[in-house]
């Protein structure tokens, strides 16, 4: 597998506002995400724990799914997907609006991963212990499952070749499916009553820090292969997440306040270094350094 990511980051950006075609691959079938985030990367329990330990719990957010009436549990008037009668969810990384210029476009306000450098379109935690397996192995999981990749969607819309070699890589670590995912990537909240109001806020993009910390805590307290949750471990992770004030969490708020309408030109946006690097975000090497290394 080989991909050309320079000037792209299509898997890290919600580029639906500038797409010439409708992108809805996450919202097909009877189970649709309650949030409107595009390509939310599912993290494993250990990765979530590592983010919390690194003081970055405030950049994490949950995903739940809606199901037809009678197939789930009712929360805030919405039928939510369940496992064993309790709400199922996974945890990913927040995507605030940022001034980005993918695919040769001018700078535009689009939602992007909190860890994406808007200037270079490189990940600020790449080549660190925090870099998620799902990101490191993308689009290998799609290739293994014979599913369309974001690279191919970008190619179809903008013409640049991105998927240079479509051979699935061997020895992938993050591809957890079926029972292996339970408690390791897909988690179960033990008490739907604690989520009153949360589902409504999730749909409105109005989750509070306490809402997000609730799910992060349950994920860290989960046991792989089980729906059980260690209450004490969950409590500690929830409290540490609520105490987080990371550079990544701060820039989510800063970009959200600065953004105009998604898809609009971002000519007047602050320079990314003034918003992100100034708050402690690691700098990225640029693509010249990547080409030299290769």
XYZ file of C-alpha atoms in Angstrom:
294
model
C 0.000 0.000 0.000
C 1.287 3.459 -0.952
C -0.578 6.762 -0.767
C 0.205 10.363 -1.696
C -1.012 12.509 1.208
C 0.704 15.778 0.257
C -1.839 18.557 -0.152
C -4.709 16.184 0.615
C -5.561 15.002 4.154
C -8.978 14.034 2.812
C -9.316 11.406 5.549
C -8.660 14.058 8.237
C -10.899 16.805 6.827
C -14.646 17.057 6.410
C -14.527 18.210 2.805
C -18.230 17.725 2.112
C -18.829 21.499 1.746
C -16.427 21.633 -1.228
C -17.169 18.229 -2.727
C -18.737 18.210 -6.206
C -20.633 15.041 -5.226
C -22.532 13.946 -2.140
C -20.446 12.145 0.459
C -22.637 10.014 2.705
C -20.858 6.684 3.090
C -21.130 6.802 6.906
C -24.866 7.371 6.790
C -26.144 4.489 4.724
C -28.321 1.746 6.161
C -30.444 1.590 9.305
C -27.726 2.614 11.796
C -26.684 6.209 11.302
C -24.352 8.234 13.572
C -26.142 10.732 15.784
C -23.365 13.259 15.210
C -22.593 14.848 11.846
C -18.811 14.437 12.078
C -17.205 13.066 8.921
C -14.754 10.156 9.201
C -14.576 10.116 12.984
C -11.616 7.835 13.764
C -12.468 5.124 16.338
C -9.801 4.837 19.010
C -9.006 1.734 21.008
C -9.396 1.626 24.774
C -5.613 1.735 25.255
C -5.290 4.727 22.910
C -8.015 6.588 24.794
C -6.240 5.855 28.060
C -2.972 7.145 26.585
C -4.627 10.391 25.497
C -6.024 10.855 29.005
C -2.631 10.096 30.566
C -1.032 12.670 28.246
C -3.495 15.343 29.389
C -5.348 15.302 26.060
C -8.636 13.838 27.216
C -10.411 17.097 26.350
C -9.897 16.466 22.620
C -11.923 13.231 22.637
C -15.593 12.869 21.731
C -18.128 10.010 21.493
C -20.182 8.589 18.644
C -23.528 6.845 19.107
C -25.931 5.525 16.471
C -29.653 5.778 15.838
C -31.636 2.623 15.081
C -35.241 1.936 14.047
C -37.915 2.052 16.751
C -37.882 -0.966 19.016
C -34.277 -1.941 18.269
C -32.497 0.159 20.882
C -33.032 2.275 23.981
C -34.854 5.605 24.016
C -32.757 8.569 25.144
C -34.052 12.112 24.593
C -36.668 10.751 22.200
C -34.065 9.018 20.024
C -33.722 5.255 19.645
C -30.028 4.610 20.341
C -28.153 1.453 19.276
C -27.376 -0.916 22.122
C -25.373 -3.978 23.048
C -26.967 -6.068 25.758
C -29.620 -3.392 26.254
C -27.238 -0.500 26.975
C -25.991 2.262 24.631
C -23.082 1.367 22.346
C -20.505 3.981 21.373
C -16.977 4.595 20.278
C -14.607 7.474 20.960
C -12.791 9.600 18.397
C -10.980 12.928 18.088
C -12.800 16.263 17.822
C -12.961 18.106 14.493
C -13.245 21.894 14.818
C -13.455 24.189 11.787
C -10.004 25.182 10.518
C -8.664 27.298 7.636
C -7.300 24.594 5.323
C -6.393 24.385 1.635
C -6.656 20.758 0.505
C -6.786 19.502 -3.093
C -5.277 22.721 -4.487
C -8.124 24.887 -3.150
C -7.703 28.275 -1.526
C -7.885 28.456 2.269
C -11.390 27.418 3.268
C -13.206 26.886 6.557
C -13.653 23.120 6.878
C -13.839 20.820 9.868
C -10.543 19.019 10.429
C -8.999 16.793 13.062
C -7.802 18.753 16.067
C -4.291 17.373 15.478
C -4.055 18.408 11.817
C -1.713 21.320 11.075
C -3.856 23.582 8.839
C -0.763 24.958 7.109
C 1.091 21.777 6.107
C -1.864 19.358 6.305
C 0.307 17.046 8.374
C -0.561 15.415 11.683
C 1.006 16.983 14.741
C 1.185 13.650 16.577
C 2.465 11.582 13.651
C 5.454 9.422 14.576
C 4.574 9.679 18.288
C 3.237 7.038 20.646
C -0.160 8.768 20.526
C -0.658 8.318 16.765
C -3.709 6.012 16.468
C -3.425 2.665 14.698
C -6.490 3.533 12.629
C -4.680 6.579 11.212
C -1.349 4.808 10.780
C -2.917 1.952 8.828
C -5.373 3.961 6.735
C -6.512 3.116 4.116
C -5.353 -0.438 4.770
C -8.476 -1.373 6.713
C -10.703 -0.250 3.825
C -8.587 -2.192 1.345
C -8.735 -5.313 3.496
C -12.533 -5.022 3.724
C -12.828 -4.184 0.003
C -14.398 -0.802 0.786
C -13.890 2.469 -1.072
C -11.141 4.620 0.431
C -11.117 8.366 0.976
C -8.141 8.471 -1.382
C -10.365 7.155 -4.179
C -13.117 9.648 -3.358
C -10.597 12.487 -3.612
C -9.297 11.095 -6.895
C -12.821 10.962 -8.326
C -13.551 14.555 -7.316
C -10.247 16.338 -7.935
C -8.321 14.094 -10.320
C -5.044 13.765 -8.425
C -3.821 10.203 -7.928
C -3.737 9.469 -4.194
C -3.933 5.692 -3.850
C -0.686 4.710 -5.539
C -0.789 1.034 -4.548
C -3.978 -0.650 -3.400
C -2.412 -3.806 -1.953
C -3.618 -4.255 1.658
C -0.712 -4.226 4.115
C 0.059 -7.263 6.237
C 0.013 -7.431 10.048
C -2.477 -4.649 10.688
C -2.980 -3.892 14.375
C -6.077 -1.714 14.591
C -8.566 -3.771 12.593
C -10.873 -4.998 15.354
C -14.118 -6.587 14.178
C -17.035 -8.458 15.757
C -16.563 -9.738 19.333
C -12.921 -8.594 19.340
C -14.074 -4.960 19.156
C -16.263 -5.125 22.265
C -14.651 -3.279 25.135
C -11.606 -2.587 22.956
C -13.013 -0.243 20.302
C -16.797 -0.411 20.711
C -17.914 0.334 24.254
C -21.139 -0.022 26.231
C -22.403 2.654 28.606
C -23.748 0.908 31.713
C -26.496 3.412 32.639
C -28.708 5.061 29.965
C -30.333 7.242 32.648
C -27.019 9.085 33.091
C -27.224 10.149 29.447
C -30.452 12.155 29.676
C -29.881 15.345 27.661
C -26.590 14.110 26.220
C -28.060 12.667 23.011
C -29.869 15.921 22.285
C -26.678 17.914 22.849
C -24.729 15.477 20.682
C -27.083 16.076 17.773
C -26.828 19.846 18.288
C -22.984 19.832 18.450
C -23.338 21.154 21.977
C -21.689 18.468 24.088
C -20.268 19.768 27.354
C -16.855 18.777 28.754
C -18.732 16.661 31.310
C -20.645 14.892 28.514
C -17.460 13.958 26.686
C -15.667 12.964 29.887
C -18.525 10.596 30.762
C -17.894 8.513 27.651
C -14.116 8.713 27.908
C -14.312 7.418 31.468
C -16.509 4.456 30.516
C -14.204 3.597 27.603
C -11.095 3.589 29.800
C -12.933 1.566 32.447
C -14.092 -1.056 29.944
C -12.831 -4.642 29.770
C -11.906 -6.068 26.321
C -14.357 -8.743 25.243
C -16.909 -7.695 27.852
C -19.625 -5.109 28.558
C -18.389 -4.722 32.134
C -16.952 -1.407 33.313
C -14.544 -0.882 36.190
C -16.292 1.963 38.032
C -13.190 3.177 39.860
C -11.022 3.238 36.748
C -13.835 4.986 34.860
C -14.209 7.581 37.618
C -10.513 8.421 37.621
C -10.395 8.747 33.823
C -13.514 10.918 33.852
C -12.022 13.256 36.452
C -8.674 13.483 34.649
C -10.467 14.244 31.395
C -12.484 17.016 33.037
C -9.258 18.462 34.441
C -7.596 18.507 30.997
C -6.779 21.911 29.514
C -4.564 20.844 26.627
C -3.343 22.860 23.673
C -5.486 20.654 21.449
C -8.624 21.280 23.463
C -7.944 25.015 23.563
C -7.500 25.305 19.810
C -10.894 23.630 19.269
C -12.495 26.564 21.079
C -10.284 29.165 19.372
C -10.991 27.945 15.842
C -14.691 27.536 16.574
C -14.886 31.156 17.708
C -12.881 32.405 14.696
C -14.684 30.417 11.976
C -17.349 31.786 9.685
C -19.488 29.500 7.478
C -18.172 26.060 6.559
C -17.100 26.092 2.915
C -16.469 29.856 2.898
C -13.101 31.409 2.095
C -10.812 31.739 5.119
C -8.682 34.609 3.807
C -8.988 36.561 7.058
C -8.387 33.604 9.377
C -5.577 33.840 11.940
C -2.305 32.165 11.031
C -2.321 28.577 12.356
C 0.902 29.128 14.287
C -0.748 31.951 16.227
C -3.602 29.685 17.259
C -1.948 26.276 17.573
C 1.844 26.488 17.956
C 1.475 29.442 20.308
C -0.574 27.191 22.594
C 1.982 24.391 22.580
C 1.088 22.394 19.465
C 4.081 20.473 18.069
C 5.280 21.822 14.732
C 5.195 19.611 11.650
C 8.220 19.016 9.389
C 6.706 20.055 6.049
C 6.628 17.937 2.903
C 10.178 18.762 1.780
C 11.454 16.848 4.811
C 9.192 13.897 4.009
C 10.438 13.761 0.409
C 14.044 13.818 1.583
C 13.370 10.962 4.036
C 11.818 8.914 1.255
